[in-house]
XYZ file of C-alpha atoms in Angstrom:
421
model
C -4.547 -51.825 -54.363
C -6.143 -48.584 -53.202
C -2.862 -46.744 -53.814
C -2.657 -48.167 -57.349
C -6.229 -47.083 -58.096
C -5.480 -43.594 -56.774
C -2.391 -43.338 -59.012
C -4.482 -44.451 -62.012
C -7.130 -41.804 -61.308
C -4.421 -39.134 -61.068
C -3.061 -40.175 -64.475
C -6.539 -40.053 -65.998
C -7.062 -36.603 -64.499
C -3.840 -35.343 -66.090
C -4.884 -36.768 -69.485
C -8.265 -35.112 -69.101
C -6.602 -31.692 -68.718
C -4.460 -32.251 -71.838
C -7.415 -33.568 -73.866
C -10.478 -31.920 -72.326
C -13.014 -33.006 -74.977
C -12.040 -36.663 -75.245
C -15.112 -38.781 -74.280
C -13.072 -41.977 -74.106
C -11.022 -40.543 -71.261
C -14.213 -39.530 -69.416
C -15.611 -43.079 -69.789
C -12.317 -44.506 -68.576
C -12.426 -42.247 -65.537
C -15.973 -43.354 -64.594
C -14.962 -46.993 -64.947
C -11.892 -46.494 -62.755
C -13.958 -44.697 -60.108
C -16.461 -47.572 -60.004
C -13.660 -50.108 -59.533
C -12.147 -47.949 -56.793
C -15.502 -47.931 -55.006
C -15.699 -51.715 -55.170
C -12.183 -51.987 -53.764
C -13.173 -49.862 -50.768
C -16.229 -52.088 -50.149
C -14.173 -55.306 -50.194
C -14.150 -57.160 -46.847
C -11.202 -56.509 -44.583
C -9.207 -59.573 -43.647
C -8.246 -59.864 -40.002
C -4.692 -60.831 -39.257
C -3.772 -63.446 -36.665
C -3.055 -62.388 -33.093
C -0.202 -64.209 -31.371
C -1.067 -63.422 -27.751
C -4.334 -62.320 -26.207
C -4.092 -58.849 -24.747
C -6.340 -56.882 -22.390
C -5.260 -53.569 -23.938
C -8.336 -51.453 -24.647
C -7.785 -50.329 -28.228
C -9.997 -50.497 -31.306
C -7.617 -52.894 -33.048
C -7.661 -55.519 -30.252
C -10.279 -58.235 -30.986
C -9.936 -59.714 -27.485
C -10.158 -56.622 -25.260
C -13.818 -57.193 -24.329
C -13.227 -60.879 -23.651
C -10.161 -60.268 -21.503
C -12.207 -57.807 -19.434
C -13.855 -60.880 -17.866
C -10.499 -61.632 -16.275
C -10.037 -58.079 -15.007
C -13.510 -58.151 -13.459
C -12.802 -61.413 -11.654
C -15.279 -63.590 -13.569
C -12.592 -65.775 -15.131
C -9.211 -66.441 -13.540
C -7.271 -66.821 -16.798
C -9.300 -66.269 -19.956
C -6.345 -66.878 -22.271
C -6.571 -70.585 -21.374
C -9.452 -70.821 -23.855
C -6.849 -71.175 -26.604
C -5.747 -74.506 -25.133
C -9.151 -76.172 -25.522
C -10.587 -78.254 -28.359
C -14.350 -78.545 -28.877
C -16.110 -80.882 -31.303
C -19.518 -79.860 -32.683
C -21.621 -82.620 -34.222
C -24.354 -81.226 -36.454
C -23.811 -77.843 -38.120
C -27.486 -76.902 -38.358
C -29.619 -74.267 -36.671
C -27.997 -74.758 -33.244
C -24.583 -76.141 -34.188
C -23.668 -73.413 -36.682
C -24.511 -70.621 -34.234
C -22.661 -72.424 -31.435
C -19.609 -72.709 -33.702
C -19.712 -68.992 -34.459
C -20.010 -68.083 -30.767
C -17.044 -70.247 -29.800
C -15.023 -68.817 -32.693
C -15.722 -65.268 -31.565
C -14.750 -66.278 -28.009
C -11.344 -67.389 -29.299
C -11.551 -71.155 -28.751
C -8.322 -72.961 -29.636
C -9.646 -75.636 -31.997
C -13.045 -76.507 -33.475
C -13.911 -79.856 -35.031
C -17.047 -79.702 -37.213
C -19.095 -82.748 -38.284
C -21.994 -82.838 -40.753
C -22.866 -84.594 -44.004
C -25.600 -82.253 -45.316
C -25.406 -79.338 -47.782
C -26.664 -75.766 -47.484
C -30.125 -75.188 -49.011
C -32.329 -72.160 -49.474
C -34.653 -73.829 -46.973
C -31.943 -73.163 -44.366
C -32.140 -69.392 -44.826
C -34.732 -69.060 -42.063
C -31.912 -69.853 -39.652
C -28.863 -67.904 -38.637
C -25.304 -68.142 -39.959
C -25.654 -69.510 -43.528
C -25.931 -67.207 -46.586
C -27.650 -67.649 -49.986
C -24.312 -67.589 -51.816
C -23.323 -70.750 -49.888
C -26.182 -72.856 -51.279
C -24.833 -76.154 -52.611
C -21.756 -76.154 -50.385
C -21.392 -78.740 -47.641
C -22.310 -77.236 -44.288
C -18.849 -77.929 -42.924
C -17.121 -76.165 -45.845
C -19.511 -73.209 -45.604
C -18.869 -73.007 -41.857
C -15.091 -73.034 -42.303
C -15.378 -70.331 -44.984
C -17.260 -68.025 -42.605
C -15.455 -68.838 -39.371
C -11.901 -68.416 -40.658
C -12.762 -64.852 -41.744
C -14.227 -64.074 -38.315
C -11.237 -65.364 -36.345
C -8.182 -66.780 -38.139
C -6.622 -67.694 -34.774
C -8.984 -70.674 -34.382
C -7.809 -74.020 -35.766
C -10.695 -75.430 -37.833
C -11.115 -79.077 -38.789
C -14.118 -80.111 -40.900
C -15.441 -83.631 -41.441
C -18.153 -83.973 -44.065
C -19.413 -87.426 -43.113
C -22.302 -89.307 -41.543
C -21.261 -90.550 -38.105
C -24.088 -93.133 -38.050
C -22.322 -95.209 -40.711
C -19.584 -97.684 -39.823
C -16.915 -95.735 -41.683
C -18.156 -92.410 -40.349
C -18.143 -93.709 -36.764
C -14.545 -94.905 -37.112
C -13.400 -91.520 -38.427
C -15.365 -89.796 -35.660
C -13.711 -91.877 -32.929
C -10.245 -91.420 -34.405
C -10.604 -87.647 -34.687
C -11.752 -87.325 -31.068
C -8.664 -89.163 -29.808
C -6.202 -87.341 -32.054
C -3.752 -85.502 -29.775
C -2.003 -83.308 -32.314
C -3.283 -80.107 -30.683
C -1.285 -79.175 -27.557
C -0.752 -82.894 -26.946
C -4.371 -83.505 -25.923
C -7.558 -84.708 -27.540
C -10.976 -83.116 -27.470
C -11.981 -81.438 -24.206
C -15.718 -81.283 -24.874
C -18.188 -82.590 -27.451
C -21.331 -80.607 -28.290
C -24.124 -82.617 -29.867
C -26.384 -80.432 -32.016
C -28.008 -83.143 -34.140
C -31.734 -83.415 -34.822
C -32.422 -87.158 -34.510
C -32.236 -89.899 -31.915
C -30.004 -92.198 -33.965
C -27.195 -89.631 -34.234
C -27.483 -88.809 -30.525
C -27.085 -92.476 -29.649
C -23.947 -92.662 -31.799
C -22.435 -89.654 -29.996
C -23.485 -91.235 -26.688
C -21.771 -94.528 -27.583
C -18.552 -92.841 -28.667
C -18.348 -90.665 -25.556
C -19.112 -93.575 -23.225
C -16.353 -95.649 -24.796
C -13.839 -92.784 -24.678
C -14.917 -91.512 -21.227
C -15.543 -88.204 -22.975
C -17.627 -85.470 -21.359
C -20.219 -84.039 -23.735
C -23.263 -81.787 -23.880
C -26.455 -82.569 -25.727
C -28.907 -80.014 -27.115
C -32.182 -80.070 -28.947
C -35.140 -78.019 -30.148
C -38.704 -79.324 -30.322
C -40.524 -79.874 -33.619
C -42.856 -76.942 -32.887
C -39.789 -74.667 -32.451
C -40.953 -73.163 -29.146
C -38.951 -75.205 -26.654
C -35.507 -76.715 -26.276
C -32.962 -77.988 -23.796
C -29.294 -78.566 -23.032
C -27.822 -81.398 -20.961
C -24.418 -82.207 -19.474
C -23.392 -85.860 -19.728
C -20.353 -87.193 -17.824
C -19.913 -90.950 -18.361
C -20.484 -92.848 -15.124
C -21.354 -89.759 -13.086
C -24.550 -88.580 -14.818
C -27.208 -90.344 -16.839
C -26.142 -91.113 -20.386
C -28.546 -90.576 -23.266
C -29.556 -94.251 -23.142
C -30.286 -94.195 -19.383
C -33.542 -92.291 -19.901
C -34.647 -92.644 -23.530
C -37.368 -90.392 -24.967
C -40.936 -91.622 -24.611
C -41.323 -92.303 -28.323
C -38.267 -94.575 -28.243
C -39.268 -96.276 -24.988
C -42.633 -97.042 -26.611
C -40.900 -99.023 -29.343
C -41.798 -96.635 -32.167
C -39.249 -96.181 -34.958
C -38.436 -92.478 -35.024
C -37.828 -92.544 -38.767
C -41.448 -93.555 -39.441
C -42.703 -90.321 -37.882
C -41.430 -88.197 -40.775
C -43.839 -87.773 -43.675
C -43.084 -86.690 -47.226
C -43.605 -82.971 -47.735
C -43.921 -82.301 -43.990
C -41.068 -80.737 -42.047
C -40.565 -79.582 -38.491
C -40.927 -75.912 -37.623
C -37.802 -73.845 -37.109
C -37.410 -70.435 -35.479
C -34.034 -68.657 -35.558
C -34.894 -67.111 -32.183
C -35.336 -70.465 -30.433
C -32.275 -71.883 -32.178
C -30.227 -68.858 -31.097
C -31.396 -69.058 -27.473
C -30.568 -72.776 -27.190
C -27.192 -72.250 -28.885
C -26.410 -69.414 -26.458
C -27.329 -71.532 -23.427
C -25.229 -74.392 -24.774
C -22.108 -72.310 -25.390
C -22.512 -70.463 -22.085
C -22.580 -73.810 -20.283
C -19.564 -74.973 -22.289
C -17.538 -71.872 -21.382
C -18.362 -72.294 -17.692
C -17.264 -75.912 -17.874
C -13.998 -75.195 -19.710
C -12.954 -72.016 -17.879
C -14.279 -73.109 -14.473
C -16.577 -70.255 -13.495
C -20.185 -70.129 -12.363
C -22.429 -73.174 -12.048
C -22.508 -75.688 -14.895
C -26.122 -76.748 -15.470
C -26.684 -80.524 -15.544
C -29.942 -80.012 -17.444
C -31.621 -76.780 -18.488
C -34.881 -76.606 -20.388
C -36.427 -73.684 -22.250
C -40.108 -73.067 -22.916
C -40.519 -70.061 -25.201
C -44.297 -69.764 -24.726
C -44.022 -69.285 -20.968
C -40.361 -68.197 -20.697
C -39.879 -71.121 -18.349
C -36.414 -72.584 -17.609
C -36.698 -75.891 -15.693
C -33.542 -77.472 -14.275
C -32.867 -80.941 -12.882
C -30.180 -83.543 -12.243
C -30.314 -87.032 -13.719
C -28.403 -89.880 -12.105
C -27.188 -92.848 -14.172
C -29.523 -95.799 -14.556
C -28.061 -99.026 -13.001
C -30.102 -100.985 -15.579
C -28.948 -98.916 -18.556
C -28.998 -100.756 -21.885
C -25.607 -99.300 -22.854
C -22.804 -101.625 -21.702
C -20.151 -98.912 -21.909
C -22.279 -96.747 -19.595
C -22.473 -99.594 -17.046
C -18.681 -99.932 -17.151
C -18.245 -96.206 -16.519
C -20.679 -96.417 -13.586
C -18.619 -99.182 -11.963
C -15.420 -97.180 -12.401
C -17.048 -94.106 -10.898
C -18.282 -96.063 -7.851
C -14.860 -97.662 -7.284
C -13.149 -94.276 -7.371
C -15.671 -92.723 -4.977
C -13.655 -93.198 -1.702
C -10.485 -91.746 -3.201
C -12.452 -88.887 -4.721
C -14.135 -88.036 -1.405
C -10.805 -88.208 0.444
C -9.204 -85.861 -2.067
C -12.109 -83.441 -1.763
C -11.892 -83.516 2.038
C -8.135 -82.917 1.975
C -8.581 -80.031 -0.405
C -11.244 -78.484 1.817
C -9.069 -78.806 4.910
C -6.093 -77.311 3.105
C -8.154 -74.368 1.968
C -9.598 -73.783 5.446
C -6.159 -73.966 7.105
C -4.647 -71.547 4.617
C -7.375 -68.991 5.125
C -6.354 -66.002 7.267
C -9.103 -64.134 9.049
C -8.909 -60.401 8.640
C -11.150 -57.802 10.274
C -14.015 -56.734 8.097
C -12.945 -53.111 8.411
C -9.241 -52.560 8.927
C -9.673 -48.816 9.483
C -11.262 -48.249 12.917
C -10.893 -44.552 13.623
C -13.209 -44.553 16.660
C -11.834 -47.799 18.160
C -15.240 -49.464 18.176
C -15.202 -53.033 19.445
C -17.820 -55.773 19.754
C -18.155 -57.607 23.083
C -19.578 -61.118 23.322
C -22.659 -61.255 25.572
C -21.472 -64.573 27.001
C -18.248 -63.090 28.364
C -18.179 -62.166 32.112
C -18.706 -58.528 33.073
C -15.594 -56.402 33.192
C -14.708 -55.236 36.701
C -14.618 -51.591 37.611
C -10.850 -51.669 37.951
C -10.433 -53.098 34.468
C -12.692 -50.451 32.964
C -10.144 -47.837 33.919
C -7.727 -49.332 31.439
C -10.050 -48.712 28.508
C -8.726 -46.192 26.019
C -9.821 -42.617 26.810
C -9.536 -39.799 24.265
C -7.132 -36.971 25.020
C -8.506 -34.427 27.522
C -10.696 -36.885 29.508
C -9.773 -38.793 32.694
C -11.475 -41.293 35.000
C -12.340 -39.667 38.409
C -14.490 -41.983 40.533
C -15.191 -41.228 44.280
C -13.707 -43.545 46.909
C -15.820 -45.173 49.610
C -13.933 -43.492 52.506
C -14.052 -40.039 51.161
C -17.696 -40.111 50.124
C -19.418 -36.809 50.943
C -23.152 -36.379 51.156
C -24.515 -34.055 48.546
C -25.626 -30.613 49.665
C -29.190 -31.715 48.944
C -29.302 -33.767 52.182
C -27.992 -30.791 54.272
C -30.665 -28.521 52.871
C -33.353 -31.122 53.604
C -32.381 -31.364 57.311
C -32.424 -27.582 57.755
C -35.901 -27.434 56.258
C -37.139 -29.996 58.831
C -35.725 -27.912 61.764
C -37.469 -24.791 60.468
C -40.816 -26.595 60.356
C -40.440 -27.728 63.966
C -39.796 -24.155 65.139
C -42.797 -22.884 63.194
C -45.024 -25.570 64.741
C -43.945 -24.577 68.267
C -44.696 -20.915 67.605
C -48.209 -21.805 66.356
C -48.927 -23.899 69.462
C -47.810 -20.989 71.696
C -50.178 -18.545 69.975
C -53.123 -20.947 70.319
C -52.433 -21.386 74.010
C -52.767 -17.628 74.645
């Protein structure tokens, strides 16, 4: 289009020379120049990239990400394209988490939400005023596909707490049309207990690992949590205090009163969540079982939560039994793996280059005999020359000492002779 606009401007310029005083041509030229300026300002569409490359060029969108592999942080970063992640709740945390995973080059994203974009959401990140009225899932797909067209995006505008919504949610998680596998990880970014319990139920039934996240109503604290059915506490194992007290969460909301929301806190929690997800998927670093965030004190508490044997969720109890039954086999496999790794390890000296032939001797070893010391390496120009017992000669110092004693005796005799006279 830019070439067509340039050709049009050239034609107008030639007409202007043939008819110099024609105002219509001048107006036409200004209009064409304005359109040409708008064309230059139009967003550039990124083309798809077939294979991730570590080549450091300006046109490579993955060069900085692949540098993690070159620096030894990740063994094979390109594996990220094989993973599917489901994000439930495309709000202040979920939308930012979706953008981060898209920029990281995740293989497939499944997005779930039933709400629409409002101007009240503009205090958060990600959404734009021109998207007001769109469903959050459609607005997310619109933005994310422009950022990275390599990511497969699936949007579900539904409420998972309804019977129909729960059925669609379960079916989509088990769909294996992407690389022959289902979802590798579920990220819960919802803002209410009811939706969290639905995600918890689905993941317990499907034996699906998931991560939960949340931000407090005062917008100055948050948390992330890893939940592995049977191995860690599920969301029903340790319910929030308000739920354990028997209070209906829905009665706490009052008309005209809304929770606070800071884009900074939302962004921090989303970053912690995605960082934990990347470590889990790509197997690097330590995956946090629970990580809290207190913005007022910059405090990050961590803890581990074991499953509750008296959990109210029946699917959780079933997963606990399965985990306990598999414990002996799991420990045996871990032991065998450890032994295999230790046997395959080859010990090398810390410093291969040893120009001065320095060696370390164990203090517990017996002393080396004098005869064996002679076999120690000696630099060129030096030799061992130790005296033998038979040929030992007294130093000249002893000869000089004896002569001094004889001289003193003679002097003493001479003095005694003088005194006698």
